[in-house]
């Protein structure tokens, strides 16, 4: 499965089977996480046992208590952390989809009860539930290209249109899709964060999806 295929097939999944992730897949995910941590100056961690990451109350509200494992999204705190987490986290999410796993970004979790390791100066804004879903999730309502592309899609180059199409598949907090894609000088793209819950993480996710689509 290509990244673009994974991107199009992937949906958020909140209910998981009572099934562990196989050792070979754990190794593959950890290898990618190590690569992303080095490149993105992050401290992402795959926790095979989610532990108390989703407490009883949160499990009831979010429906994620069945997730066997999580990826703790942690890194040295600065103004770019959320965007970097979104960008590299989405790279891992699409890889997980490509090897038959399901995921869900979750900003509501118990940081204190999570078994993740943190260093001084780290921040821990979000986790990614990961495992074998009860189902593959469902398609959510999406904005149109003209609603997210500055000036509309007409007359834009093909590579840009493909990137924008892929960006619309990006998961965003409460499905808000509060971003705008701007084409500058014919070949420079800017993803504009229009604010909202976890919007900087959303920006990183959208940026990664755009890159996957635009290079096809």
mmCIF file of C-alpha atoms in Angstrom:
data_model
loop_
_atom_site.group_PDB
_atom_site.id
_atom_site.type_symbol
_atom_site.label_atom_id
_atom_site.label_comp_id
_atom_site.label_asym_id
_atom_site.label_seq_id
_atom_site.Cartn_x
_atom_site.Cartn_y
_atom_site.Cartn_z
ATOM 1 C CA UNK A 1 0.000 0.000 0.000
ATOM 2 C CA UNK A 2 1.389 3.423 -0.963
ATOM 3 C CA UNK A 3 1.263 6.425 1.354
ATOM 4 C CA UNK A 4 -1.405 8.010 -0.830
ATOM 5 C CA UNK A 5 -3.536 4.867 -0.668
ATOM 6 C CA UNK A 6 -3.119 4.772 3.113
ATOM 7 C CA UNK A 7 -4.036 8.458 3.308
ATOM 8 C CA UNK A 8 -7.276 7.899 1.388
ATOM 9 C CA UNK A 9 -8.253 4.753 3.294
ATOM 10 C CA UNK A 10 -7.417 5.918 6.792
ATOM 11 C CA UNK A 11 -10.194 7.112 9.154
ATOM 12 C CA UNK A 12 -10.182 7.776 12.899
ATOM 13 C CA UNK A 13 -11.010 4.636 14.896
ATOM 14 C CA UNK A 14 -12.142 4.772 18.534
ATOM 15 C CA UNK A 15 -13.042 1.113 19.234
ATOM 16 C CA UNK A 16 -10.317 -1.552 19.192
ATOM 17 C CA UNK A 17 -10.038 -5.315 19.303
ATOM 18 C CA UNK A 18 -8.388 -6.992 22.281
ATOM 19 C CA UNK A 19 -5.365 -7.872 20.181
ATOM 20 C CA UNK A 20 -1.714 -6.958 20.601
ATOM 21 C CA UNK A 21 0.350 -5.520 17.786
ATOM 22 C CA UNK A 22 2.738 -8.178 16.447
ATOM 23 C CA UNK A 23 6.418 -7.906 17.343
ATOM 24 C CA UNK A 24 7.545 -7.372 13.736
ATOM 25 C CA UNK A 25 5.133 -4.456 13.319
ATOM 26 C CA UNK A 26 6.230 -2.986 16.645
ATOM 27 C CA UNK A 27 9.824 -3.090 15.395
ATOM 28 C CA UNK A 28 8.898 -1.365 12.140
ATOM 29 C CA UNK A 29 6.978 1.368 13.947
ATOM 30 C CA UNK A 30 9.790 1.913 16.447
ATOM 31 C CA UNK A 31 12.325 2.209 13.617
ATOM 32 C CA UNK A 32 10.200 4.918 11.972
ATOM 33 C CA UNK A 33 9.685 6.681 15.307
ATOM 34 C CA UNK A 34 13.448 6.753 15.876
ATOM 35 C CA UNK A 35 13.908 8.292 12.422
ATOM 36 C CA UNK A 36 11.204 10.899 13.061
ATOM 37 C CA UNK A 37 12.588 11.770 16.488
ATOM 38 C CA UNK A 38 16.020 12.465 15.040
ATOM 39 C CA UNK A 39 14.730 14.468 12.100
ATOM 40 C CA UNK A 40 12.076 16.388 14.017
ATOM 41 C CA UNK A 41 13.805 16.809 17.408
ATOM 42 C CA UNK A 42 10.991 14.905 19.132
ATOM 43 C CA UNK A 43 10.516 12.292 21.839
ATOM 44 C CA UNK A 44 7.708 10.216 20.299
ATOM 45 C CA UNK A 45 7.227 6.853 22.028
ATOM 46 C CA UNK A 46 5.240 3.750 21.167
ATOM 47 C CA UNK A 47 3.717 2.411 24.391
ATOM 48 C CA UNK A 48 2.626 -1.149 23.695
ATOM 49 C CA UNK A 49 0.597 -1.083 26.900
ATOM 50 C CA UNK A 50 -1.498 2.102 26.958
ATOM 51 C CA UNK A 51 -1.735 1.775 30.745
ATOM 52 C CA UNK A 52 -3.847 4.536 32.282
ATOM 53 C CA UNK A 53 -3.463 6.899 29.321
ATOM 54 C CA UNK A 54 -7.236 6.847 28.882
ATOM 55 C CA UNK A 55 -8.779 6.885 32.368
ATOM 56 C CA UNK A 56 -12.254 5.540 33.033
ATOM 57 C CA UNK A 57 -13.996 8.898 32.676
ATOM 58 C CA UNK A 58 -12.051 9.770 29.541
ATOM 59 C CA UNK A 59 -12.670 6.317 28.114
ATOM 60 C CA UNK A 60 -16.381 6.836 28.573
ATOM 61 C CA UNK A 61 -16.291 10.267 26.922
ATOM 62 C CA UNK A 62 -13.787 9.545 24.155
ATOM 63 C CA UNK A 63 -14.488 5.844 23.651
ATOM 64 C CA UNK A 64 -10.787 5.031 23.429
ATOM 65 C CA UNK A 65 -10.399 2.817 26.485
ATOM 66 C CA UNK A 66 -10.150 -0.271 24.278
ATOM 67 C CA UNK A 67 -7.005 0.970 22.512
ATOM 68 C CA UNK A 68 -4.247 -1.502 23.476
ATOM 69 C CA UNK A 69 -1.368 0.813 22.598
ATOM 70 C CA UNK A 70 -0.634 4.503 22.110
ATOM 71 C CA UNK A 71 2.028 6.705 20.604
ATOM 72 C CA UNK A 72 2.917 9.390 23.125
ATOM 73 C CA UNK A 73 3.616 12.615 21.231
ATOM 74 C CA UNK A 74 6.224 14.453 23.277
ATOM 75 C CA UNK A 75 9.054 16.850 22.524
ATOM 76 C CA UNK A 76 11.175 19.747 23.773
ATOM 77 C CA UNK A 77 8.755 22.640 24.149
ATOM 78 C CA UNK A 78 9.030 25.559 21.753
ATOM 79 C CA UNK A 79 6.749 27.462 19.378
ATOM 80 C CA UNK A 80 7.096 24.818 16.641
ATOM 81 C CA UNK A 81 6.474 21.695 18.730
ATOM 82 C CA UNK A 82 2.790 21.204 17.903
ATOM 83 C CA UNK A 83 3.336 21.549 14.164
ATOM 84 C CA UNK A 84 6.291 19.141 14.235
ATOM 85 C CA UNK A 85 4.250 16.607 16.194
ATOM 86 C CA UNK A 86 1.437 16.862 13.656
ATOM 87 C CA UNK A 87 3.791 16.473 10.702
ATOM 88 C CA UNK A 88 5.815 13.509 11.953
ATOM 89 C CA UNK A 89 2.912 11.931 13.805
ATOM 90 C CA UNK A 90 0.925 11.818 10.577
ATOM 91 C CA UNK A 91 3.843 10.144 8.831
ATOM 92 C CA UNK A 92 3.661 7.383 11.444
ATOM 93 C CA UNK A 93 -0.157 7.227 11.264
ATOM 94 C CA UNK A 94 -0.056 6.630 7.508
ATOM 95 C CA UNK A 95 2.619 3.981 7.903
ATOM 96 C CA UNK A 96 0.493 2.250 10.539
ATOM 97 C CA UNK A 97 -2.438 2.258 8.130
ATOM 98 C CA UNK A 98 -0.256 0.752 5.413
ATOM 99 C CA UNK A 99 0.591 -2.261 7.610
ATOM 100 C CA UNK A 100 -2.996 -2.939 8.622
ATOM 101 C CA UNK A 101 -3.330 -0.938 11.850
ATOM 102 C CA UNK A 102 -5.838 1.740 12.828
ATOM 103 C CA UNK A 103 -5.293 4.977 14.706
ATOM 104 C CA UNK A 104 -6.942 7.976 16.324
ATOM 105 C CA UNK A 105 -5.409 11.309 17.335
ATOM 106 C CA UNK A 106 -6.589 12.160 20.880
ATOM 107 C CA UNK A 107 -6.008 15.422 22.722
ATOM 108 C CA UNK A 108 -7.995 14.256 25.763
ATOM 109 C CA UNK A 109 -5.976 11.823 27.878
ATOM 110 C CA UNK A 110 -4.321 11.465 31.282
ATOM 111 C CA UNK A 111 -0.774 12.738 31.081
ATOM 112 C CA UNK A 112 -0.140 11.822 34.732
ATOM 113 C CA UNK A 113 -1.252 8.208 34.276
ATOM 114 C CA UNK A 114 0.560 7.679 30.998
ATOM 115 C CA UNK A 115 3.673 5.479 31.271
ATOM 116 C CA UNK A 116 5.501 7.724 28.782
ATOM 117 C CA UNK A 117 8.939 9.014 29.768
ATOM 118 C CA UNK A 118 9.502 12.756 29.754
ATOM 119 C CA UNK A 119 12.610 14.891 30.084
ATOM 120 C CA UNK A 120 12.873 18.344 31.618
ATOM 121 C CA UNK A 121 11.493 20.889 29.195
ATOM 122 C CA UNK A 122 9.295 18.390 27.351
ATOM 123 C CA UNK A 123 5.621 18.993 26.607
ATOM 124 C CA UNK A 124 3.035 16.280 25.972
ATOM 125 C CA UNK A 125 0.056 17.743 24.051
ATOM 126 C CA UNK A 126 -1.490 14.708 22.365
ATOM 127 C CA UNK A 127 -1.428 10.936 21.885
ATOM 128 C CA UNK A 128 -2.270 8.609 19.018
ATOM 129 C CA UNK A 129 -4.295 5.493 19.845
ATOM 130 C CA UNK A 130 -3.079 2.557 17.747
ATOM 131 C CA UNK A 131 -4.123 -1.062 17.272
ATOM 132 C CA UNK A 132 -6.579 -3.225 15.371
ATOM 133 C CA UNK A 133 -9.890 -1.457 15.065
ATOM 134 C CA UNK A 134 -13.262 -3.119 15.450
ATOM 135 C CA UNK A 135 -13.881 -1.499 12.067
ATOM 136 C CA UNK A 136 -12.069 0.871 9.737
ATOM 137 C CA UNK A 137 -13.808 4.019 10.935
ATOM 138 C CA UNK A 138 -16.159 6.165 8.915
ATOM 139 C CA UNK A 139 -15.947 8.932 6.347
ATOM 140 C CA UNK A 140 -16.586 12.366 7.814
ATOM 141 C CA UNK A 141 -18.060 15.422 6.133
ATOM 142 C CA UNK A 142 -15.404 17.517 4.414
ATOM 143 C CA UNK A 143 -15.065 21.019 3.074
ATOM 144 C CA UNK A 144 -14.591 21.524 -0.659
ATOM 145 C CA UNK A 145 -11.303 22.461 -2.310
ATOM 146 C CA UNK A 146 -12.538 25.985 -2.998
ATOM 147 C CA UNK A 147 -13.298 26.404 0.720
ATOM 148 C CA UNK A 148 -9.721 25.685 1.798
ATOM 149 C CA UNK A 149 -7.676 26.995 -1.148
ATOM 150 C CA UNK A 150 -7.023 30.734 -1.173
ATOM 151 C CA UNK A 151 -8.549 32.214 -4.332
ATOM 152 C CA UNK A 152 -10.160 28.909 -5.286
ATOM 153 C CA UNK A 153 -8.771 25.975 -7.228
ATOM 154 C CA UNK A 154 -9.323 27.257 -10.777
ATOM 155 C CA UNK A 155 -6.081 27.786 -12.685
ATOM 156 C CA UNK A 156 -3.890 26.122 -10.059
ATOM 157 C CA UNK A 157 -1.191 23.629 -11.255
ATOM 158 C CA UNK A 158 -1.936 19.911 -11.138
ATOM 159 C CA UNK A 159 0.631 19.126 -8.419
ATOM 160 C CA UNK A 160 -0.973 21.767 -6.199
ATOM 161 C CA UNK A 161 -4.497 20.442 -6.793
ATOM 162 C CA UNK A 162 -3.378 16.906 -5.910
ATOM 163 C CA UNK A 163 -1.748 18.210 -2.740
ATOM 164 C CA UNK A 164 -4.886 20.127 -1.753
ATOM 165 C CA UNK A 165 -7.041 17.068 -2.400
ATOM 166 C CA UNK A 166 -4.815 15.023 -0.074
ATOM 167 C CA UNK A 167 -4.937 17.786 2.549
ATOM 168 C CA UNK A 168 -8.716 17.412 2.772
ATOM 169 C CA UNK A 169 -8.198 13.851 4.039
ATOM 170 C CA UNK A 170 -6.211 15.150 7.027
ATOM 171 C CA UNK A 171 -7.808 14.477 10.418
ATOM 172 C CA UNK A 172 -8.389 17.717 12.328
ATOM 173 C CA UNK A 173 -9.664 18.381 15.848
ATOM 174 C CA UNK A 174 -13.475 18.058 15.993
ATOM 175 C CA UNK A 175 -13.310 17.904 12.181
ATOM 176 C CA UNK A 176 -12.955 21.698 12.077
ATOM 177 C CA UNK A 177 -10.634 21.909 9.025
ATOM 178 C CA UNK A 178 -9.626 25.428 10.077
ATOM 179 C CA UNK A 179 -6.780 25.876 7.600
ATOM 180 C CA UNK A 180 -6.148 27.610 4.304
ATOM 181 C CA UNK A 181 -3.750 26.561 1.556
ATOM 182 C CA UNK A 182 -2.029 29.438 -0.209
ATOM 183 C CA UNK A 183 -0.019 29.211 -3.454
ATOM 184 C CA UNK A 184 2.622 31.933 -3.669
ATOM 185 C CA UNK A 185 4.748 32.850 -6.688
ATOM 186 C CA UNK A 186 3.539 29.775 -8.551
ATOM 187 C CA UNK A 187 5.598 27.208 -6.630
ATOM 188 C CA UNK A 188 5.610 28.058 -2.913
ATOM 189 C CA UNK A 189 2.893 26.696 -0.631
ATOM 190 C CA UNK A 190 1.875 28.046 2.756
ATOM 191 C CA UNK A 191 -0.519 26.270 5.109
ATOM 192 C CA UNK A 192 -2.256 28.970 7.146
ATOM 193 C CA UNK A 193 -3.446 28.092 10.648
ATOM 194 C CA UNK A 194 -6.814 29.793 11.209
ATOM 195 C CA UNK A 195 -6.925 29.014 14.933
ATOM 196 C CA UNK A 196 -9.035 26.674 17.027
ATOM 197 C CA UNK A 197 -8.503 23.606 19.199
ATOM 198 C CA UNK A 198 -5.133 21.925 18.486
ATOM 199 C CA UNK A 199 -4.920 23.883 15.220
ATOM 200 C CA UNK A 200 -1.109 23.934 15.161
ATOM 201 C CA UNK A 201 -1.021 20.134 15.339
ATOM 202 C CA UNK A 202 -3.655 20.097 12.589
ATOM 203 C CA UNK A 203 -1.406 22.353 10.515
ATOM 204 C CA UNK A 204 1.439 19.835 10.692
ATOM 205 C CA UNK A 205 -0.904 16.976 9.712
ATOM 206 C CA UNK A 206 -2.290 18.961 6.781
ATOM 207 C CA UNK A 207 1.227 19.889 5.660
ATOM 208 C CA UNK A 208 2.308 16.248 5.585
ATOM 209 C CA UNK A 209 -0.804 15.161 3.682
ATOM 210 C CA UNK A 210 -0.285 17.950 1.145
ATOM 211 C CA UNK A 211 3.285 16.826 0.525
ATOM 212 C CA UNK A 212 2.189 13.217 0.008
ATOM 213 C CA UNK A 213 -0.460 14.239 -2.528
ATOM 214 C CA UNK A 214 1.630 16.808 -4.399
ATOM 215 C CA UNK A 215 4.488 14.433 -5.173
ATOM 216 C CA UNK A 216 2.289 11.765 -6.802
#
